[in-house]
Amino acid sequence: MFSSLLAADPEVHASVVAEVTRQRHDLELIASENHASLAVMEAMGSPLTNKYAEGLPGRRYYGGCEHVDVVENIARKRARELFTVEGCPLGVNVQPHSGAQANSAVFLTLMQPGDTFLGLDLSHGGHLTHGSPVNSSGKIYQAFHYTLREDGYLDMDQVRDLARKHRPKVIVCGASAYPRTIDFAAFGAIAREVDAVLMADIAHIAGLVAAGVHPSPFPHCDVVTTTTHKTLRGPRGGLILAKRERIKAMNSAVFPGTQGGPLMHVIAAKAVAFGEALQPSFRIYQQQVLENASAMADRLVERGHRLVSGGTDNHLMLLDLSDHPLSGKDAENLLGSAGITVNKNTVPGERRSPFVTSGVRLGTPAMTTRGMQRAEAVQVADWIADLLASPSDATLLARVRADLHALCGQFPLYPELGGGGAA
Ligand code: DSN
């Protein structure tokens, strides 16, 4: 596998192969990760990486852009097709290098330094770029945060009260760890009442939205940002969608506002991924993501575990270990040693430090890409519950690890790459 890399640089090659092997053998339950197709990865690994193309198609600052112009236009057209709702024409910018870059470009167009905005608190499922004091969004602008209710759902009364009190320029909705449907219409009504611009960061749920299994942020939101590599299953990158009249300002904020040359190889991979997401099979995939998450959540609850909000409507769930002897960090390590990759996560009312946490975030996009269904989701939930109940049982750990590897072998990942079998 990767013979040119092997010949040129055996040291890097060894680590790349080890990572492919890890992905094949282990089960990825990190809710923000997925397994992109070989076609997406081929586009990403293509010589388009060599090309400078600052500007937009037809209006570049460099010569020789005729082919990358075609690629970027395909990506833009497909993104528009994926996310447009009737009566709400959209503009898109496919150049942001990441979701964080997309968010900072959007903020640059919508606010002046010191302006006020609202976002979801990080420890309640928000994102660093939604106004955390350690991120530029929290340093340049004045951020106020809404939180979840005790039952784990968004508190729209609190959002309205904060909006009336602070009169923010921008209201940000969207989350990194929220297991329930986001009511974009309710956010829209509040934004209109206080004359704020409504921005949604749909990085986690973009694939669900594109497939029509989560309500669209349009027409309620003015601007939407996302990553392209989570449920959308494309290359690592960002994307901005905006009501058409706003896109010109967004384009300038991406380049020259916050970025230099776009990554044309990644834009080609985005085009491929958007093409995949337009296929009927993508909707079936996303429905299965939801079914697997719901089966896993139900089983964990049956096994006596508490989930934030009691369950899930989307691709992820948050295991609440506040009253469990194991912390989120302990659980991440324990499950990781069995080959189940997860991330520790803060929970509402967190009593432990953010490096330790009382929660574990679990998501089904990657396991569903491998072809796993409800039965496997229930089996994995049982393994998680067994391990958390007996964390010191070495025999159990060895058995789960062996059974998990056998299961992953039945759902091979990237078999076309060869190099040591599927699992
Ligand atoms: N780090 C991503 C996540 O895991 O949700 C968000 O950017």
CSV table of C-alpha atoms and ligand atoms in Angstrom, one decimal:
chain,number,residue,atom,x,y,z
A,1,MET,CA,0.0,0.0,0.0
A,2,PHE,CA,1.3,3.5,-0.9
A,3,SER,CA,4.3,2.2,-2.8
A,4,SER,CA,5.8,5.6,-3.8
A,5,LEU,CA,5.6,6.8,-0.2
A,6,LEU,CA,7.3,3.6,0.9
A,7,ALA,CA,10.1,4.0,-1.5
A,8,ALA,CA,10.6,7.7,-0.7
A,9,ASP,CA,10.1,7.8,3.0
A,10,PRO,CA,9.7,4.5,4.9
A,11,GLU,CA,9.5,6.3,8.2
A,12,VAL,CA,6.3,8.3,7.3
A,13,HIS,CA,5.0,5.3,5.4
A,14,ALA,CA,5.1,3.1,8.5
A,15,SER,CA,3.0,5.6,10.5
A,16,VAL,CA,0.5,6.0,7.7
A,17,VAL,CA,0.1,2.2,7.3
A,18,ALA,CA,-0.2,1.9,11.1
A,19,GLU,CA,-3.0,4.5,11.1
A,20,VAL,CA,-4.9,2.7,8.3
A,21,THR,CA,-4.5,-0.5,10.3
A,22,ARG,CA,-5.8,1.2,13.4
A,23,GLN,CA,-8.9,2.4,11.5
A,24,ARG,CA,-9.5,-1.0,10.1
A,25,HIS,CA,-9.1,-3.0,13.3
A,26,ASP,CA,-10.7,-0.6,15.8
A,27,LEU,CA,-14.2,0.9,15.9
A,28,GLU,CA,-14.5,4.6,15.4
A,29,LEU,CA,-17.2,6.1,17.6
A,30,ILE,CA,-15.9,9.7,17.7
A,31,ALA,CA,-19.0,11.5,16.6
A,32,SER,CA,-17.1,14.0,14.4
A,33,GLU,CA,-15.2,11.4,12.4
A,34,ASN,CA,-16.0,9.4,9.4
A,35,HIS,CA,-14.4,7.3,6.7
A,36,ALA,CA,-14.2,9.2,3.4
A,37,SER,CA,-14.4,7.2,0.2
A,38,LEU,CA,-11.3,6.3,-1.9
A,39,ALA,CA,-12.6,8.6,-4.6
A,40,VAL,CA,-12.6,11.5,-2.1
A,41,MET,CA,-9.1,10.6,-1.0
A,42,GLU,CA,-7.7,10.2,-4.5
A,43,ALA,CA,-8.9,13.8,-5.3
A,44,MET,CA,-7.3,15.0,-2.1
A,45,GLY,CA,-4.0,13.3,-3.0
A,46,SER,CA,-4.0,14.6,-6.5
A,47,PRO,CA,-1.5,17.1,-8.2
A,48,LEU,CA,-4.2,19.9,-7.7
A,49,THR,CA,-2.2,20.5,-4.5
A,50,ASN,CA,0.4,22.2,-6.6
A,51,LYS,CA,-1.9,25.0,-7.9
A,52,TYR,CA,-2.2,28.5,-6.6
A,53,ALA,CA,-5.7,29.9,-7.3
A,54,GLU,CA,-6.3,32.9,-5.1
A,55,GLY,CA,-9.6,34.5,-6.0
A,56,LEU,CA,-12.7,32.9,-7.4
A,57,PRO,CA,-13.3,30.9,-10.6
A,58,GLY,CA,-12.9,33.3,-13.6
A,59,ARG,CA,-11.3,36.0,-11.3
A,60,ARG,CA,-8.0,34.6,-10.2
A,61,TYR,CA,-4.7,36.2,-9.3
A,62,TYR,CA,-2.7,33.5,-11.1
A,63,GLY,CA,-2.6,32.0,-14.5
A,64,GLY,CA,-3.3,28.4,-15.4
A,65,CYS,CA,-6.4,28.1,-13.4
A,66,GLU,CA,-8.8,26.9,-16.2
A,67,HIS,CA,-9.1,23.4,-14.8
A,68,VAL,CA,-9.3,24.2,-11.1
A,69,ASP,CA,-11.9,26.7,-12.0
A,70,VAL,CA,-14.0,23.9,-13.4
A,71,VAL,CA,-13.5,21.9,-10.3
A,72,GLU,CA,-14.4,24.7,-7.9
A,73,ASN,CA,-17.5,25.5,-10.0
A,74,ILE,CA,-18.6,21.8,-9.7
A,75,ALA,CA,-18.1,21.9,-6.0
A,76,ARG,CA,-20.1,25.2,-5.7
A,77,LYS,CA,-23.0,23.9,-7.9
A,78,ARG,CA,-23.3,20.6,-6.0
A,79,ALA,CA,-23.1,22.3,-2.5
A,80,ARG,CA,-25.9,24.7,-3.6
A,81,GLU,CA,-28.0,21.7,-4.9
A,82,LEU,CA,-27.5,19.9,-1.6
A,83,PHE,CA,-28.5,22.7,0.7
A,84,THR,CA,-30.9,24.9,-1.2
A,85,VAL,CA,-34.5,25.0,0.0
A,86,GLU,CA,-37.3,26.3,-2.2
A,87,GLY,CA,-37.6,30.1,-2.3
A,88,CYS,CA,-34.3,30.7,-0.6
A,89,PRO,CA,-31.5,31.1,-3.2
A,90,LEU,CA,-28.0,30.5,-1.8
A,91,GLY,CA,-24.5,31.5,-2.4
A,92,VAL,CA,-21.6,29.2,-1.4
A,93,ASN,CA,-17.9,29.5,-0.7
A,94,VAL,CA,-16.1,26.2,-0.7
A,95,GLN,CA,-12.7,27.6,0.1
A,96,PRO,CA,-12.5,27.6,4.0
A,97,HIS,CA,-9.7,25.3,5.1
A,98,SER,CA,-11.8,24.3,8.2
A,99,GLY,CA,-14.9,24.9,10.1
A,100,ALA,CA,-13.0,27.2,12.5
A,101,GLN,CA,-11.8,29.3,9.4
A,102,ALA,CA,-15.3,29.5,8.1
A,103,ASN,CA,-16.6,30.8,11.4
A,104,SER,CA,-13.9,33.4,11.7
A,105,ALA,CA,-14.5,34.6,8.2
A,106,VAL,CA,-18.3,34.9,8.8
A,107,PHE,CA,-17.7,36.8,12.1
A,108,LEU,CA,-15.4,39.2,10.3
A,109,THR,CA,-18.2,40.2,7.9
A,110,LEU,CA,-21.0,40.4,10.5
A,111,MET,CA,-19.3,42.1,13.5
A,112,GLN,CA,-16.8,44.7,14.5
A,113,PRO,CA,-14.3,44.1,17.3
A,114,GLY,CA,-16.2,44.4,20.6
A,115,ASP,CA,-19.6,43.6,19.1
A,116,THR,CA,-21.8,41.2,21.0
A,117,PHE,CA,-23.0,37.7,20.0
A,118,LEU,CA,-24.8,34.7,21.6
A,119,GLY,CA,-23.7,31.1,21.3
A,120,LEU,CA,-24.1,27.8,23.1
A,121,ASP,CA,-21.8,27.4,26.1
A,122,LEU,CA,-18.8,25.1,25.4
A,123,SER,CA,-19.5,22.8,28.4
A,124,HIS,CA,-23.1,22.4,27.3
A,125,GLY,CA,-22.2,21.2,23.8
A,126,GLY,CA,-21.1,24.4,22.1
A,127,HIS,CA,-17.8,24.9,20.2
A,128,LEU,CA,-14.6,26.8,20.9
A,129,THR,CA,-15.2,29.1,18.0
A,130,HIS,CA,-18.6,30.1,19.4
A,131,GLY,CA,-17.0,32.6,21.8
A,132,SER,CA,-14.7,30.6,24.1
A,133,PRO,CA,-12.3,33.0,25.9
A,134,VAL,CA,-9.4,31.0,24.6
A,135,ASN,CA,-10.5,31.4,20.9
A,136,SER,CA,-10.2,34.5,18.8
A,137,SER,CA,-14.1,34.6,18.7
A,138,GLY,CA,-14.1,35.2,22.4
A,139,LYS,CA,-11.1,37.6,22.4
A,140,ILE,CA,-12.2,39.9,19.5
A,141,TYR,CA,-16.0,39.9,20.2
A,142,GLN,CA,-18.1,39.9,23.3
A,143,ALA,CA,-19.7,36.6,23.6
A,144,PHE,CA,-22.6,35.6,25.9
A,145,HIS,CA,-23.6,32.0,26.2
A,146,TYR,CA,-26.9,30.2,26.6
A,147,THR,CA,-27.0,26.7,28.3
A,148,LEU,CA,-29.1,23.6,28.3
A,149,ARG,CA,-32.1,23.1,30.6
A,150,GLU,CA,-31.8,20.5,33.3
A,151,ASP,CA,-33.5,18.0,31.1
A,152,GLY,CA,-30.6,18.4,28.5
A,153,TYR,CA,-32.6,20.3,25.9
A,154,LEU,CA,-31.9,23.8,24.6
A,155,ASP,CA,-33.5,26.4,26.7
A,156,MET,CA,-35.2,28.6,24.1
A,157,ASP,CA,-36.7,30.8,26.9
A,158,GLN,CA,-33.2,31.6,28.1
A,159,VAL,CA,-32.0,32.3,24.5
A,160,ARG,CA,-34.8,34.8,24.1
A,161,ASP,CA,-34.1,36.4,27.5
A,162,LEU,CA,-30.4,36.8,26.8
A,163,ALA,CA,-31.1,38.1,23.3
A,164,ARG,CA,-33.5,40.8,24.7
A,165,LYS,CA,-31.0,41.7,27.4
A,166,HIS,CA,-27.8,41.9,25.3
A,167,ARG,CA,-29.2,42.8,21.8
A,168,PRO,CA,-26.5,40.7,20.1
A,169,LYS,CA,-25.5,41.5,16.5
A,170,VAL,CA,-25.3,37.8,15.8
A,171,ILE,CA,-27.0,34.7,17.3
A,172,VAL,CA,-25.1,31.5,16.7
A,173,CYS,CA,-27.0,28.2,16.8
A,174,GLY,CA,-25.4,24.8,16.3
A,175,ALA,CA,-23.3,22.5,18.5
A,176,SER,CA,-20.5,20.0,18.8
A,177,ALA,CA,-22.2,17.8,21.3
A,178,TYR,CA,-26.0,18.2,21.3
A,179,PRO,CA,-28.0,15.1,20.7
A,180,ARG,CA,-31.3,16.6,19.9
A,181,THR,CA,-32.9,18.3,16.9
A,182,ILE,CA,-32.2,22.0,16.6
A,183,ASP,CA,-35.3,24.2,16.2
A,184,PHE,CA,-33.9,26.7,13.6
A,185,ALA,CA,-37.4,28.3,13.3
A,186,ALA,CA,-37.5,29.1,17.0
A,187,PHE,CA,-34.0,30.7,16.8
A,188,GLY,CA,-35.1,32.6,13.7
A,189,ALA,CA,-38.1,34.1,15.5
A,190,ILE,CA,-35.8,35.3,18.3
A,191,ALA,CA,-33.2,36.7,15.9
A,192,ARG,CA,-35.9,38.7,14.0
A,193,GLU,CA,-37.3,40.0,17.3
A,194,VAL,CA,-34.0,41.5,18.4
A,195,ASP,CA,-32.8,42.3,14.8
A,196,ALA,CA,-29.8,40.0,15.0
A,197,VAL,CA,-28.3,38.0,12.1
A,198,LEU,CA,-28.8,34.3,12.6
A,199,MET,CA,-25.9,32.0,11.9
A,200,ALA,CA,-26.0,28.2,12.2
A,201,ASP,CA,-22.8,26.1,12.5
A,202,ILE,CA,-24.1,22.7,11.2
A,203,ALA,CA,-20.7,21.0,11.2
A,204,HIS,CA,-22.0,18.0,13.0
A,205,ILE,CA,-25.3,17.5,11.3
A,206,ALA,CA,-24.5,18.7,7.7
A,207,GLY,CA,-24.9,15.2,6.3
A,208,LEU,CA,-28.2,14.7,8.0
A,209,VAL,CA,-29.4,18.1,6.7
A,210,ALA,CA,-28.2,17.4,3.2
A,211,ALA,CA,-30.1,14.0,3.2
A,212,GLY,CA,-33.2,15.7,4.6
A,213,VAL,CA,-33.3,13.7,7.9
A,214,HIS,CA,-32.7,16.8,10.0
A,215,PRO,CA,-34.6,20.1,9.4
A,216,SER,CA,-32.7,22.6,7.2
A,217,PRO,CA,-31.4,25.8,8.8
A,218,PHE,CA,-32.7,27.7,5.7
A,219,PRO,CA,-34.7,29.8,5.3
A,220,HIS,CA,-34.5,30.7,9.0
A,221,CYS,CA,-30.7,31.4,9.1
A,222,ASP,CA,-28.9,34.1,7.2
A,223,VAL,CA,-25.5,32.3,7.1
A,224,VAL,CA,-24.6,28.7,7.6
A,225,THR,CA,-21.1,27.2,8.2
A,226,THR,CA,-20.1,23.6,8.3
A,227,THR,CA,-17.1,21.3,8.1
A,228,THR,CA,-17.2,18.8,5.2
A,229,HIS,CA,-15.7,15.7,7.0
A,230,LYS,CA,-18.1,14.7,9.7
A,231,THR,CA,-21.6,13.3,8.8
A,232,LEU,CA,-21.0,14.9,5.3
A,233,ARG,CA,-18.2,12.3,4.8
A,234,GLY,CA,-15.9,14.4,2.6
A,235,PRO,CA,-12.4,15.7,3.0
A,236,ARG,CA,-11.3,17.6,6.1
A,237,GLY,CA,-12.4,21.2,5.3
A,238,GLY,CA,-15.0,24.0,5.7
A,239,LEU,CA,-17.9,25.5,3.7
A,240,ILE,CA,-20.0,28.6,3.9
A,241,LEU,CA,-23.6,28.8,2.7
A,242,ALA,CA,-25.4,32.1,2.8
A,243,LYS,CA,-28.5,33.8,1.5
A,244,ARG,CA,-27.4,35.0,-1.9
A,245,GLU,CA,-27.3,38.7,-1.0
A,246,ARG,CA,-24.7,38.0,1.7
A,247,ILE,CA,-22.3,35.8,-0.2
A,248,LYS,CA,-20.1,38.6,-1.7
A,249,ALA,CA,-19.1,39.8,1.7
A,250,MET,CA,-18.4,36.2,2.8
A,251,ASN,CA,-16.2,35.6,-0.2
A,252,SER,CA,-14.1,38.7,0.6
A,253,ALA,CA,-13.8,37.6,4.3
A,254,VAL,CA,-12.4,34.2,3.2
A,255,PHE,CA,-10.0,35.7,0.7
A,256,PRO,CA,-8.3,38.1,1.3
A,257,GLY,CA,-9.8,38.5,4.8
A,258,THR,CA,-8.7,35.3,6.5
A,259,GLN,CA,-7.0,33.0,4.0
A,260,GLY,CA,-4.5,33.0,1.2
A,261,GLY,CA,-4.5,30.4,-1.6
A,262,PRO,CA,-7.3,27.9,-1.5
A,263,LEU,CA,-6.5,24.2,-1.2
A,264,MET,CA,-7.6,23.1,-4.7
A,265,HIS,CA,-7.0,19.4,-4.1
A,266,VAL,CA,-9.3,19.6,-1.1
A,267,ILE,CA,-11.9,21.5,-3.1
A,268,ALA,CA,-11.8,18.7,-5.7
A,269,ALA,CA,-12.4,16.2,-2.9
A,270,LYS,CA,-15.3,18.4,-1.6
A,271,ALA,CA,-16.8,18.3,-5.1
A,272,VAL,CA,-16.6,14.5,-5.1
A,273,ALA,CA,-18.1,14.2,-1.7
A,274,PHE,CA,-20.9,16.5,-2.6
A,275,GLY,CA,-21.6,14.4,-5.6
A,276,GLU,CA,-21.8,11.3,-3.4
A,277,ALA,CA,-24.1,13.1,-1.0
A,278,LEU,CA,-26.5,13.9,-3.9
A,279,GLN,CA,-27.0,10.1,-4.6
A,280,PRO,CA,-30.1,8.3,-3.2
A,281,SER,CA,-27.7,6.0,-1.3
A,282,PHE,CA,-26.6,8.9,0.9
A,283,ARG,CA,-30.1,9.4,2.3
A,284,ILE,CA,-30.3,5.6,3.1
A,285,TYR,CA,-26.9,5.9,4.8
A,286,GLN,CA,-28.0,8.9,7.0
A,287,GLN,CA,-31.2,7.1,7.9
A,288,GLN,CA,-29.1,4.2,9.1
A,289,VAL,CA,-26.8,6.6,11.0
A,290,LEU,CA,-29.9,7.7,13.0
A,291,GLU,CA,-31.3,4.2,13.4
A,292,ASN,CA,-27.9,3.0,14.8
A,293,ALA,CA,-27.6,5.9,17.2
A,294,SER,CA,-31.1,5.4,18.5
A,295,ALA,CA,-30.5,1.6,18.9
A,296,MET,CA,-27.2,2.3,20.8
A,297,ALA,CA,-28.8,4.9,23.0
A,298,ASP,CA,-31.8,2.8,23.9
A,299,ARG,CA,-29.5,-0.1,24.8
A,300,LEU,CA,-27.3,2.0,27.0
A,301,VAL,CA,-30.4,3.3,28.8
A,302,GLU,CA,-31.7,-0.2,29.2
A,303,ARG,CA,-28.4,-1.1,30.7
A,304,GLY,CA,-28.8,1.6,33.4
A,305,HIS,CA,-26.8,4.4,31.9
A,306,ARG,CA,-27.8,8.1,31.9
A,307,LEU,CA,-27.6,10.0,28.7
A,308,VAL,CA,-27.8,13.8,28.5
A,309,SER,CA,-31.4,14.5,27.5
A,310,GLY,CA,-32.2,10.8,27.9
A,311,GLY,CA,-31.4,9.8,24.3
A,312,THR,CA,-30.8,11.1,20.8
A,313,ASP,CA,-32.5,12.5,17.7
A,314,ASN,CA,-29.3,12.6,15.7
A,315,HIS,CA,-26.0,10.8,15.1
A,316,LEU,CA,-24.6,11.2,18.6
A,317,MET,CA,-25.3,10.7,22.3
A,318,LEU,CA,-23.6,11.8,25.5
A,319,LEU,CA,-23.0,9.3,28.2
A,320,ASP,CA,-23.3,11.1,31.5
A,321,LEU,CA,-20.9,9.6,34.1
A,322,SER,CA,-21.4,12.3,36.7
A,323,ASP,CA,-22.3,9.7,39.3
A,324,HIS,CA,-20.1,7.0,38.0
A,325,PRO,CA,-16.8,6.1,39.7
A,326,LEU,CA,-15.1,6.4,36.2
A,327,SER,CA,-14.5,9.8,34.7
A,328,GLY,CA,-14.9,10.6,31.0
A,329,LYS,CA,-11.1,10.3,30.7
A,330,ASP,CA,-11.1,6.9,32.5
A,331,ALA,CA,-13.9,5.7,30.2
A,332,GLU,CA,-12.1,7.0,27.1
A,333,ASN,CA,-9.0,5.1,28.1
A,334,LEU,CA,-10.8,1.9,29.0
A,335,LEU,CA,-12.9,1.7,25.9
A,336,GLY,CA,-9.8,2.7,23.8
A,337,SER,CA,-7.9,-0.3,25.2
A,338,ALA,CA,-10.7,-2.5,23.9
A,339,GLY,CA,-10.5,-0.9,20.4
A,340,ILE,CA,-13.5,1.4,20.8
A,341,THR,CA,-12.4,4.9,20.0
A,342,VAL,CA,-14.4,7.7,21.7
A,343,ASN,CA,-13.8,11.1,23.2
A,344,LYS,CA,-14.3,12.3,26.7
A,345,ASN,CA,-16.7,15.3,26.8
A,346,THR,CA,-18.0,17.7,29.4
A,347,VAL,CA,-21.6,17.4,30.4
A,348,PRO,CA,-24.0,20.1,31.6
A,349,GLY,CA,-23.3,20.9,35.3
A,350,GLU,CA,-19.8,19.4,34.9
A,351,ARG,CA,-18.1,18.9,38.2
A,352,ARG,CA,-14.7,17.5,36.9
A,353,SER,CA,-12.1,19.5,35.0
A,354,PRO,CA,-12.3,19.7,31.1
A,355,PHE,CA,-9.2,17.5,30.9
A,356,VAL,CA,-11.0,14.8,33.0
A,357,THR,CA,-14.8,15.4,32.4
A,358,SER,CA,-17.8,13.4,33.4
A,359,GLY,CA,-19.0,12.4,29.9
A,360,VAL,CA,-18.3,10.4,26.8
A,361,ARG,CA,-19.5,11.4,23.4
A,362,LEU,CA,-20.5,8.5,21.1
A,363,GLY,CA,-21.5,8.7,17.4
A,364,THR,CA,-22.5,6.4,14.7
A,365,PRO,CA,-21.4,8.0,11.4
A,366,ALA,CA,-18.2,6.0,10.9
A,367,MET,CA,-19.5,2.6,12.0
A,368,THR,CA,-22.4,3.0,9.7
A,369,THR,CA,-20.1,3.8,6.8
A,370,ARG,CA,-18.6,0.4,7.4
A,371,GLY,CA,-22.0,-1.1,6.9
A,372,MET,CA,-22.9,-1.8,10.5
A,373,GLN,CA,-26.6,-1.8,11.4
A,374,ARG,CA,-28.9,-2.0,14.4
A,375,ALA,CA,-27.7,-5.4,15.7
A,376,GLU,CA,-24.1,-4.2,15.7
A,377,ALA,CA,-25.0,-1.0,17.4
A,378,VAL,CA,-26.7,-2.9,20.2
A,379,GLN,CA,-23.8,-5.3,20.5
A,380,VAL,CA,-21.4,-2.3,20.8
A,381,ALA,CA,-23.6,-0.7,23.4
A,382,ASP,CA,-23.5,-4.0,25.4
A,383,TRP,CA,-19.7,-4.1,25.2
A,384,ILE,CA,-19.5,-0.5,26.4
A,385,ALA,CA,-21.9,-1.3,29.3
A,386,ASP,CA,-20.0,-4.5,30.2
A,387,LEU,CA,-16.6,-2.7,30.3
A,388,LEU,CA,-17.9,0.3,32.3
A,389,ALA,CA,-19.5,-2.1,34.8
A,390,SER,CA,-16.2,-4.1,35.3
A,391,PRO,CA,-13.3,-1.8,34.4
A,392,SER,CA,-10.7,-4.0,36.1
A,393,ASP,CA,-11.7,-7.3,34.6
A,394,ALA,CA,-8.8,-8.1,32.3
A,395,THR,CA,-10.4,-11.3,31.0
A,396,LEU,CA,-13.5,-9.3,29.9
A,397,LEU,CA,-11.3,-6.6,28.3
A,398,ALA,CA,-9.4,-9.3,26.3
A,399,ARG,CA,-12.7,-11.0,25.2
A,400,VAL,CA,-14.3,-7.7,24.1
A,401,ARG,CA,-11.2,-6.7,22.2
A,402,ALA,CA,-11.1,-10.0,20.4
A,403,ASP,CA,-14.8,-9.9,19.6
A,404,LEU,CA,-14.6,-6.3,18.4
A,405,HIS,CA,-11.7,-7.0,16.1
A,406,ALA,CA,-13.7,-10.0,14.7
A,407,LEU,CA,-16.7,-7.8,14.1
A,408,CYS,CA,-14.6,-5.1,12.4
A,409,GLY,CA,-13.2,-7.9,10.2
A,410,GLN,CA,-16.7,-8.6,9.0
A,411,PHE,CA,-17.1,-5.0,7.9
A,412,PRO,CA,-13.8,-4.3,6.0
A,413,LEU,CA,-12.5,-0.8,5.6
A,414,TYR,CA,-10.6,0.2,2.4
A,415,PRO,CA,-10.1,-3.4,1.2
A,416,GLU,CA,-9.0,-2.0,-2.2
A,417,LEU,CA,-5.9,-0.6,-0.6
A,418,GLY,CA,-4.7,-4.1,0.2
A,419,GLY,CA,-1.7,-4.3,2.6
A,420,GLY,CA,-2.5,-6.9,5.2
A,421,GLY,CA,-6.2,-7.7,4.9
A,422,ALA,CA,-9.3,-5.8,6.0
A,423,ALA,CA,-8.9,-6.2,9.7
B,1,DSN,N1,-13.5,19.0,17.1
B,1,DSN,C1,-14.8,18.8,16.5
B,1,DSN,C2,-15.6,17.8,17.2
B,1,DSN,O1,-15.1,16.8,17.6
B,1,DSN,O2,-16.8,18.0,17.3
B,1,DSN,C3,-15.5,20.1,16.4
B,1,DSN,O3,-14.7,21.0,15.7
